[in-house]
Coordinates of C-alpha atoms in Angstrom, one line a residue:
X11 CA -10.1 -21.3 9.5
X12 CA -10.9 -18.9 6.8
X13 CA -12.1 -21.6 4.2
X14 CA -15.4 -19.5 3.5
X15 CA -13.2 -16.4 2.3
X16 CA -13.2 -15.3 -1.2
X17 CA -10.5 -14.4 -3.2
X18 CA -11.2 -10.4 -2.9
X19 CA -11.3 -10.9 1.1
X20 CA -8.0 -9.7 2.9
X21 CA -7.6 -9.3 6.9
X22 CA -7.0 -6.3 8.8
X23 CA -5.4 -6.4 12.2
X24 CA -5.7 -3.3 14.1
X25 CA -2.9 -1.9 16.2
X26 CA -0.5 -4.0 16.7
X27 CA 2.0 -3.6 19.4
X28 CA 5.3 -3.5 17.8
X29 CA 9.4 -3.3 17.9
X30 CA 12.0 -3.7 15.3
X31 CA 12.0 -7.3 16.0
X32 CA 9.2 -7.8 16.5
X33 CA 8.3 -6.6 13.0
X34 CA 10.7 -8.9 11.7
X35 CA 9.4 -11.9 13.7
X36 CA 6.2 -11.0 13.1
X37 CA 6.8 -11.0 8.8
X38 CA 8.5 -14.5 9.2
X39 CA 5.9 -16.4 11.3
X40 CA 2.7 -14.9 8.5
X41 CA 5.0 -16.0 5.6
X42 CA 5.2 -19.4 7.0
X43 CA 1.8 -19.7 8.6
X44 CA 0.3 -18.4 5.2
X45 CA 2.5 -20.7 3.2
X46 CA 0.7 -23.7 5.0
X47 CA -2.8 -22.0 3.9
X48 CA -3.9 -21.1 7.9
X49 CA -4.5 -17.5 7.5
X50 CA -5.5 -15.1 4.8
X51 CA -3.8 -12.7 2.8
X52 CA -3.8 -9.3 4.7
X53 CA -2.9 -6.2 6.5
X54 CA -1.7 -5.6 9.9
X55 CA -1.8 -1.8 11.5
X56 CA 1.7 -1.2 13.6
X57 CA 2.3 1.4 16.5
X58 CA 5.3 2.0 18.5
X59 CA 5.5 2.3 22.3
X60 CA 9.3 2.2 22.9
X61 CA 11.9 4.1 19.8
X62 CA 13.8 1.6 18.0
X63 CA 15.5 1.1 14.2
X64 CA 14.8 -0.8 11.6
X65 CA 17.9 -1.3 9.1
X66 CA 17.8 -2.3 5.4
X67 CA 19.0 -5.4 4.5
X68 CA 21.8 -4.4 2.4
X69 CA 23.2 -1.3 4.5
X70 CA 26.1 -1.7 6.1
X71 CA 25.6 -1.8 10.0
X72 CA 28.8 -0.5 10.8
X73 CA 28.8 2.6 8.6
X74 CA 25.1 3.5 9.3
X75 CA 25.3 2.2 12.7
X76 CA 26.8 4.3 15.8
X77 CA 26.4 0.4 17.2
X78 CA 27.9 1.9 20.5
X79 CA 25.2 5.0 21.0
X80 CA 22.6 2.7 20.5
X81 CA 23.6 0.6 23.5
X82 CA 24.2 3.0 25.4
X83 CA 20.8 3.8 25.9
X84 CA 19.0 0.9 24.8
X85 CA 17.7 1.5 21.6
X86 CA 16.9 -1.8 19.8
X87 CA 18.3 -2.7 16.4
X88 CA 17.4 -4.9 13.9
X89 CA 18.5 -5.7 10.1
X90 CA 15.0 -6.1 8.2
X91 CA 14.3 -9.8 6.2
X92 CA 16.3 -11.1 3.6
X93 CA 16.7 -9.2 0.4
X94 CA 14.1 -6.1 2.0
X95 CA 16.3 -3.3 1.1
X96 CA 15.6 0.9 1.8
X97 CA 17.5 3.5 4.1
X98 CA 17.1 3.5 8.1
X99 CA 13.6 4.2 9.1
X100 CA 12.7 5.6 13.1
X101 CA 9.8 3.4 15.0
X102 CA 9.4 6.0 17.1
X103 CA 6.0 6.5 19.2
X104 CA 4.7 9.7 18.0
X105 CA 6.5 10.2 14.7
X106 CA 5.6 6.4 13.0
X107 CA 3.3 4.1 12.5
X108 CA 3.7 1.0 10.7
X109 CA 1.3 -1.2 8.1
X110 CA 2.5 -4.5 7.1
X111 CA 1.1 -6.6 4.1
X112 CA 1.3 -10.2 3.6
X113 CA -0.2 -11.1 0.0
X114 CA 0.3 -13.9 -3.1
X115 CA 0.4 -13.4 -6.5
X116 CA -3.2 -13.1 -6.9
X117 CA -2.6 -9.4 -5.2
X118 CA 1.1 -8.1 -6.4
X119 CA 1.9 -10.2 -9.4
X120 CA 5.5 -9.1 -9.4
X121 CA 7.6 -6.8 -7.1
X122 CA 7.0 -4.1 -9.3
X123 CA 3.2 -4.2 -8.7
X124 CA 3.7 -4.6 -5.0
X125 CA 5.6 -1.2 -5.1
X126 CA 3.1 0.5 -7.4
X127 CA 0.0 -0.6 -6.1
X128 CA 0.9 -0.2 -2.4
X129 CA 2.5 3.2 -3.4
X130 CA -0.5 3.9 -4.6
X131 CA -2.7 3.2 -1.7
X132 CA -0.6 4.9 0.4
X133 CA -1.3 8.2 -1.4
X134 CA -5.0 7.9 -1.7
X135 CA -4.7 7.1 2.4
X136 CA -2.6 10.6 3.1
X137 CA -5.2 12.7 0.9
X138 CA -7.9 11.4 3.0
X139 CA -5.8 12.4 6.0
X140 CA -5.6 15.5 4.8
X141 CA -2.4 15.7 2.2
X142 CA -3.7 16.8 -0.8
X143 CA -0.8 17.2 -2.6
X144 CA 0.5 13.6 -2.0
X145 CA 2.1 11.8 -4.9
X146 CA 3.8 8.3 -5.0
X147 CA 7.6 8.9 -6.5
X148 CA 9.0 5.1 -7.7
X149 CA 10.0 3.1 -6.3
X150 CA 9.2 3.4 -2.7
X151 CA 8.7 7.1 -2.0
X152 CA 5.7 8.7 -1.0
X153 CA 5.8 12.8 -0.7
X154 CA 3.9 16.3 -0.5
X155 CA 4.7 17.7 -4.1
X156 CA 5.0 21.0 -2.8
X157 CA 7.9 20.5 0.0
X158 CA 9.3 17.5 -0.7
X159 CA 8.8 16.2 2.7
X160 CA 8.1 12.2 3.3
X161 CA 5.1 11.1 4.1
X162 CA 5.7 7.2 3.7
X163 CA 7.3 4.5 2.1
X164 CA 6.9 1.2 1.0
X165 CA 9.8 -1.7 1.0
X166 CA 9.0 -5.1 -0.5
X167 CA 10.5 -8.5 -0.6
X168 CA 9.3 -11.9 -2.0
X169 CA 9.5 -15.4 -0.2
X170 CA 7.8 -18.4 -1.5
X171 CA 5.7 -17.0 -3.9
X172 CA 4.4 -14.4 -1.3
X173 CA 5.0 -10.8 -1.3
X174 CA 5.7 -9.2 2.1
X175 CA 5.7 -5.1 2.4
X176 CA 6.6 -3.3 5.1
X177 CA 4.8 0.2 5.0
X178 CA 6.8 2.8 6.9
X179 CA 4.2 5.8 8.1
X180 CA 5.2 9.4 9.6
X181 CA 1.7 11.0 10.9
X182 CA 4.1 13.5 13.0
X183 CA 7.1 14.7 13.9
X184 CA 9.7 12.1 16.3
X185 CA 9.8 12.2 20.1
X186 CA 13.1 11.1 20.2
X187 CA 16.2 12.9 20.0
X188 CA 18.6 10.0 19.8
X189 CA 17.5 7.8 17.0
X190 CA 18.9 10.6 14.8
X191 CA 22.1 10.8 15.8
X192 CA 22.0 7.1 15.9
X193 CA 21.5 6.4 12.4
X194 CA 24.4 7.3 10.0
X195 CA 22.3 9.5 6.9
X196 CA 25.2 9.5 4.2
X197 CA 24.8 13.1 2.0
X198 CA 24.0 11.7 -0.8
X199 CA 21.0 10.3 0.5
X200 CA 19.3 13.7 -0.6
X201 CA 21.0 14.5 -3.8
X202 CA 17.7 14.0 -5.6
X203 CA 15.6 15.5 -3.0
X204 CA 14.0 19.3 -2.4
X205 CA 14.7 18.7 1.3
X206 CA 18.5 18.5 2.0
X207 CA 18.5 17.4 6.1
X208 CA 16.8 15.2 8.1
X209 CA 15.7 17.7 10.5
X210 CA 13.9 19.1 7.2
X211 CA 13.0 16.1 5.8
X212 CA 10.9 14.7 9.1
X213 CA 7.2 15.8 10.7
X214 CA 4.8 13.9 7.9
X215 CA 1.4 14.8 7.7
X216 CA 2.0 17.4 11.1
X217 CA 4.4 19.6 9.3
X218 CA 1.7 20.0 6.1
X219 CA -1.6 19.7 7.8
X220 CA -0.5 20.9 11.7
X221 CA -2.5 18.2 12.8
X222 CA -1.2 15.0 13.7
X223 CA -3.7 12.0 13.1
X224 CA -4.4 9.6 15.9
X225 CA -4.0 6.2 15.7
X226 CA -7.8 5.5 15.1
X227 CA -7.8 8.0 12.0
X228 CA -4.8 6.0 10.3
X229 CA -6.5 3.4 10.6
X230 CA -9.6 4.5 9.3
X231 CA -7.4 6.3 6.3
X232 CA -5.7 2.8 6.0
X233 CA -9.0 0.7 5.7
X234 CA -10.8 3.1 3.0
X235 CA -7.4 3.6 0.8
X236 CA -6.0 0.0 0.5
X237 CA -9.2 -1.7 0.6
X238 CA -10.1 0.9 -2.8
X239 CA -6.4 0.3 -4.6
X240 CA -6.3 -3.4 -4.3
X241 CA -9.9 -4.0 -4.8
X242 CA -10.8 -6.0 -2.2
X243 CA -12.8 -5.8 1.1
X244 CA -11.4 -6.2 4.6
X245 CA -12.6 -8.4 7.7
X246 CA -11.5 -7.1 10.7
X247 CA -9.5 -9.5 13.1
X248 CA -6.3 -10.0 15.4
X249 CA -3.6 -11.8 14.6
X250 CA -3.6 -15.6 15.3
X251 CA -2.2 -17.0 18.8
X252 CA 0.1 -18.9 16.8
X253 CA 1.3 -16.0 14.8
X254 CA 2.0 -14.4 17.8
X255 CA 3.8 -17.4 19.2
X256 CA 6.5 -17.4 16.2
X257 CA 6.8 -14.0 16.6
X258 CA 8.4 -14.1 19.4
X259 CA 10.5 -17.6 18.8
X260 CA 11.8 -16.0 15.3
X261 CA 12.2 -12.2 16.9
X262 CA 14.9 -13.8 19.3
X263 CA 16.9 -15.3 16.5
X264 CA 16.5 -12.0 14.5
X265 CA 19.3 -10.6 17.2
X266 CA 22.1 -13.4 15.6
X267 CA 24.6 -12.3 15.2
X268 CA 24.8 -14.0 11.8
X269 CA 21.6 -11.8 10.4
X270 CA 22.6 -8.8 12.1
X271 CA 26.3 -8.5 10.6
X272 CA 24.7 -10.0 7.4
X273 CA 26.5 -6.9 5.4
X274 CA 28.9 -5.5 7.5
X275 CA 32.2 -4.1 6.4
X276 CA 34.1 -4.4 10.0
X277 CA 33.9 -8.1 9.8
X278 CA 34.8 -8.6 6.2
X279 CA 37.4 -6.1 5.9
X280 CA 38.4 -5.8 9.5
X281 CA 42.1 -6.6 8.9
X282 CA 43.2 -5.3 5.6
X283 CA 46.8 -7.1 4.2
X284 CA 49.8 -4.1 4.0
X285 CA 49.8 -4.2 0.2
X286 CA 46.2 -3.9 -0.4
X287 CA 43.7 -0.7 -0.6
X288 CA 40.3 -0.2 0.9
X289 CA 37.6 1.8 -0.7
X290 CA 33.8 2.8 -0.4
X291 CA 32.1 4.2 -3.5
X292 CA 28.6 5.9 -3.5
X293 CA 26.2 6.3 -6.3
X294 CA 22.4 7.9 -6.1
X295 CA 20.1 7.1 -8.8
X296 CA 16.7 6.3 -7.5
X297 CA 18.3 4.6 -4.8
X298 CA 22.0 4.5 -3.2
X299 CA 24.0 2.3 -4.2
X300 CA 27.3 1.7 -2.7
X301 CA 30.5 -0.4 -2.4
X302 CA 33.3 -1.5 -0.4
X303 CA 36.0 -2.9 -1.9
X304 CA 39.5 -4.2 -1.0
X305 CA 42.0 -4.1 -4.1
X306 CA 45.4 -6.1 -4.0
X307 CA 48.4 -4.7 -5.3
X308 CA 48.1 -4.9 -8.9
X309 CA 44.8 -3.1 -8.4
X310 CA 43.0 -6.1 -8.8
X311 CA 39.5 -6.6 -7.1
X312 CA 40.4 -8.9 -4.4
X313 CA 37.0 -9.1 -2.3
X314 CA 33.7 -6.5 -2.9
X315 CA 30.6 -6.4 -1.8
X316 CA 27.3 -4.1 -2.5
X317 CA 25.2 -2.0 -0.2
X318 CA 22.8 0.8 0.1
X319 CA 19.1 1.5 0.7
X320 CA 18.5 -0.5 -3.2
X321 CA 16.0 -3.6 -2.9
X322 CA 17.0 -7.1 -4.8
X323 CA 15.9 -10.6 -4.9
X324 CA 17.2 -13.4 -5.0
X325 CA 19.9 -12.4 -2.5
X326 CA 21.8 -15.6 -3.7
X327 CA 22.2 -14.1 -6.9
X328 CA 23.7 -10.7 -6.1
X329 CA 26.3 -12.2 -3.8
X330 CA 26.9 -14.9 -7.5
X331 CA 27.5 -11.2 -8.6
X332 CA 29.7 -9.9 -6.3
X333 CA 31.6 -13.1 -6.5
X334 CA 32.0 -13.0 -10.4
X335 CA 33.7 -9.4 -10.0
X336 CA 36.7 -10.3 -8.3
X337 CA 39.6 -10.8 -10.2
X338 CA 39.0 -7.8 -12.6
X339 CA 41.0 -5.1 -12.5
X340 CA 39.9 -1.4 -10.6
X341 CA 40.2 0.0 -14.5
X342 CA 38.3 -2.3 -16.7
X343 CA 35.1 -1.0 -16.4
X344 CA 33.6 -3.4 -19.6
X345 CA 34.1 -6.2 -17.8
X346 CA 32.4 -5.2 -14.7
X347 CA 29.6 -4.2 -16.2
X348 CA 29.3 -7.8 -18.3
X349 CA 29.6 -9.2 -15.6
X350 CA 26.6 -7.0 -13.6
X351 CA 24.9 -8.0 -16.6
X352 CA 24.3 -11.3 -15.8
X353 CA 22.3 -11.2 -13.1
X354 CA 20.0 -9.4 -14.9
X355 CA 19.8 -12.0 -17.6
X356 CA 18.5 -14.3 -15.1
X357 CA 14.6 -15.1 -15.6
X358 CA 14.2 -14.3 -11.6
X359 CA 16.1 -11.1 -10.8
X360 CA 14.6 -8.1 -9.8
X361 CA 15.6 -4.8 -8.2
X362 CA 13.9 -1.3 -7.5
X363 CA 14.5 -0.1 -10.7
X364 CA 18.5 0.2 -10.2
X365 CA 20.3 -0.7 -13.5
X366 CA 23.3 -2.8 -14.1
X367 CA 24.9 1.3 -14.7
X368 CA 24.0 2.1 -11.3
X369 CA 25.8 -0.7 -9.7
X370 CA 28.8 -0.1 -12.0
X371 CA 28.9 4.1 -11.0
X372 CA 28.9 2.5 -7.2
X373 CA 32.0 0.2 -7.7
X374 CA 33.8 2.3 -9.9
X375 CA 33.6 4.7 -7.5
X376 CA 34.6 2.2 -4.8
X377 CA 38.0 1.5 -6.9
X378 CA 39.0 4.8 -7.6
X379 CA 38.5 5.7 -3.6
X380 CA 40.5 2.4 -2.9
X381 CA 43.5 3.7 -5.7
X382 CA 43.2 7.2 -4.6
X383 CA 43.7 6.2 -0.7
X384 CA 46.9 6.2 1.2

């Protein structure tokens, strides 16, 4: 199908319809369709008809969650693919648009690159819309210098050899009142930031420019500022028929329960022995990083796990992590961190530049809340 494309060709889909699973559906039917060589490498432009939310893969659903709001009126939910990390983001019809990117190596080398050079693109593309004071703050974060306010993100995650990123876009302030309220923002989610609410925080490129850009002028943004970055040029076409088709057969089993509760603290700490102790720590470096962990009576580690708005891959290897950290006591931080170490030792880890520190600051302040409570 696309046999006569050279390597500095990419596609670019122009609004596409979407939802939180549909996202998600969407990202697993290109990897697999591009795996088997029948489309391109490319970019796909995302708008919103209906408000939904988009979770991290590592955040806990049940403390960022208000699971029961969210049903109460509807609004979809859905935990993003494997290893895909970042905070709650808002698909919300006026306030987001989305840009997905499907690439291999030939594009992003490593994950690092992916962030960096789609970081970049995304700040030429909001100084053509009119942001002039855009700049890309590592690893995902793309602001106005001057207020502080978000104008976009980019979260990444690798399968197969191909990198997926998922572009989060705010050309204006949200329509909806409840996805706020729905979504748990933890404090320290600002410590490092000029902006210290949400309500702050929101309104992208309408709160600097007072003009919000229309779907066509993203796009047009979009197609100059990538296409610039990443060297390459763009064909404009629509996503495939059979894309579309394993969209909608892998967006049905992104509502599992199994992917949905993938880290959730109810259902690994829902009953909690008489003798043991419970505790979430919290630690912001470039990203938050937190714990939960359950401590026996000797203050041993009995069972931990990571979360937060971080990204990591191989998933496999954090939870070998996690696994190696139980059995060490709540007060022997050396050995934690040894332990930490390893993963990073490991010729295919990588994380959005959290250190093995950062994940120690997050359990260590997990055990001392788990000692300190009752």
């Amino acid at each position: 199908m696309f046999k006569d494309w050279k390597s500095d060709e990419m596609r670019f889909a122009l609004f596409t319809k979407g939802t939180a699973t549909r996202i998600l559906g969407m990202s697993i039917a290109s990897i697999s369709l591009r795996m088997q060589g029948k489309i391109p490498n490319g970019i796909s432009i995302w708008y919103f008809s209906e408000p939904s939310i988009s979770l991290g893969y590592f955040q806990d659903i049940d403390t960022d969650i208000d699971l029961e709001l969210a049903k109460k009126h509807n609004i979809e939910i859905c935990r993003r693919l494997e290893g895909m990390g970042g905070g709650v983001i808002f698909l919300d019809p006026e306030g987001f648009m989305g840009i997905g990117i499907l690439a291999d190596k030939t594009i992003f080398p490593t994950m690092e690159e992916a962030f960096h050079k789609s970081g970049a693109a995304l700040t030429e593309m909001y100084k053509i819309l009119g942001v002039k004071d855009a700049k890309y703050y590592p690893p995902d974060d793309v602001r106005a210098e001057g207020s502080g306010r978000k104008m976009g993100a980019v979260g990444v995650t690798e399968v197969g050899g191909l990198y997926l990123v998922n572009s989060s876009n705010f050309p204006g302030y949200i329509k909806s009142d409840l996805l706020p309220q729905i979504a748990r923002i933890p404090e320290e989610k600002w410590k490092d930031k000029k902006i210290k609410s949400f309500g702050e925080y929101q309104g992208g490129v309408e709160a600097e420019i007072g003009h919000r850009p229309d779907p066509f002028e993203f796009a047009s943004a979009a197609y100059k500022a990538f296409g610039k970055v990443f060297g390459v040029k763009f064909r404009i076409q629509d996503l495939t028929e059979e894309e579309w088709e394993m969209c909608e057969d892998f967006a049905v089993r992104a509502q599992s329960d199994e992917h949905m509760f993938a880290v959730s603290s109810k259902k690994r700490f829902g009953k909690i022995p008489p003798d043991h102790k419970y505790g979430i720590g919290r630690y912001k470096s470039g990203k938050l990083v937190e714990s939960r962990v359950l401590l026996d009576s000797k203050g041993i580690i009995k069972d931990m796990f990571f979360a937060g708005d971080f990204y990591a891959k191989p998933v496999p290897i954090m939870r070998e992590m996690e696994e190696s950290l139980k059995g060490v006591s709540a007060k022997d931080d050396k050995t934690m961190l040894e332990k930490i170490k390893v993963a990073y030792q490991k010729p295919n880890w990588e994380t959005s530049e959290i250190s093995p520190e950062d994940f120690l600051k997050a359990l260590v302040a997990g055990c001392k809340a788990a000692l300190e409570s009752g």
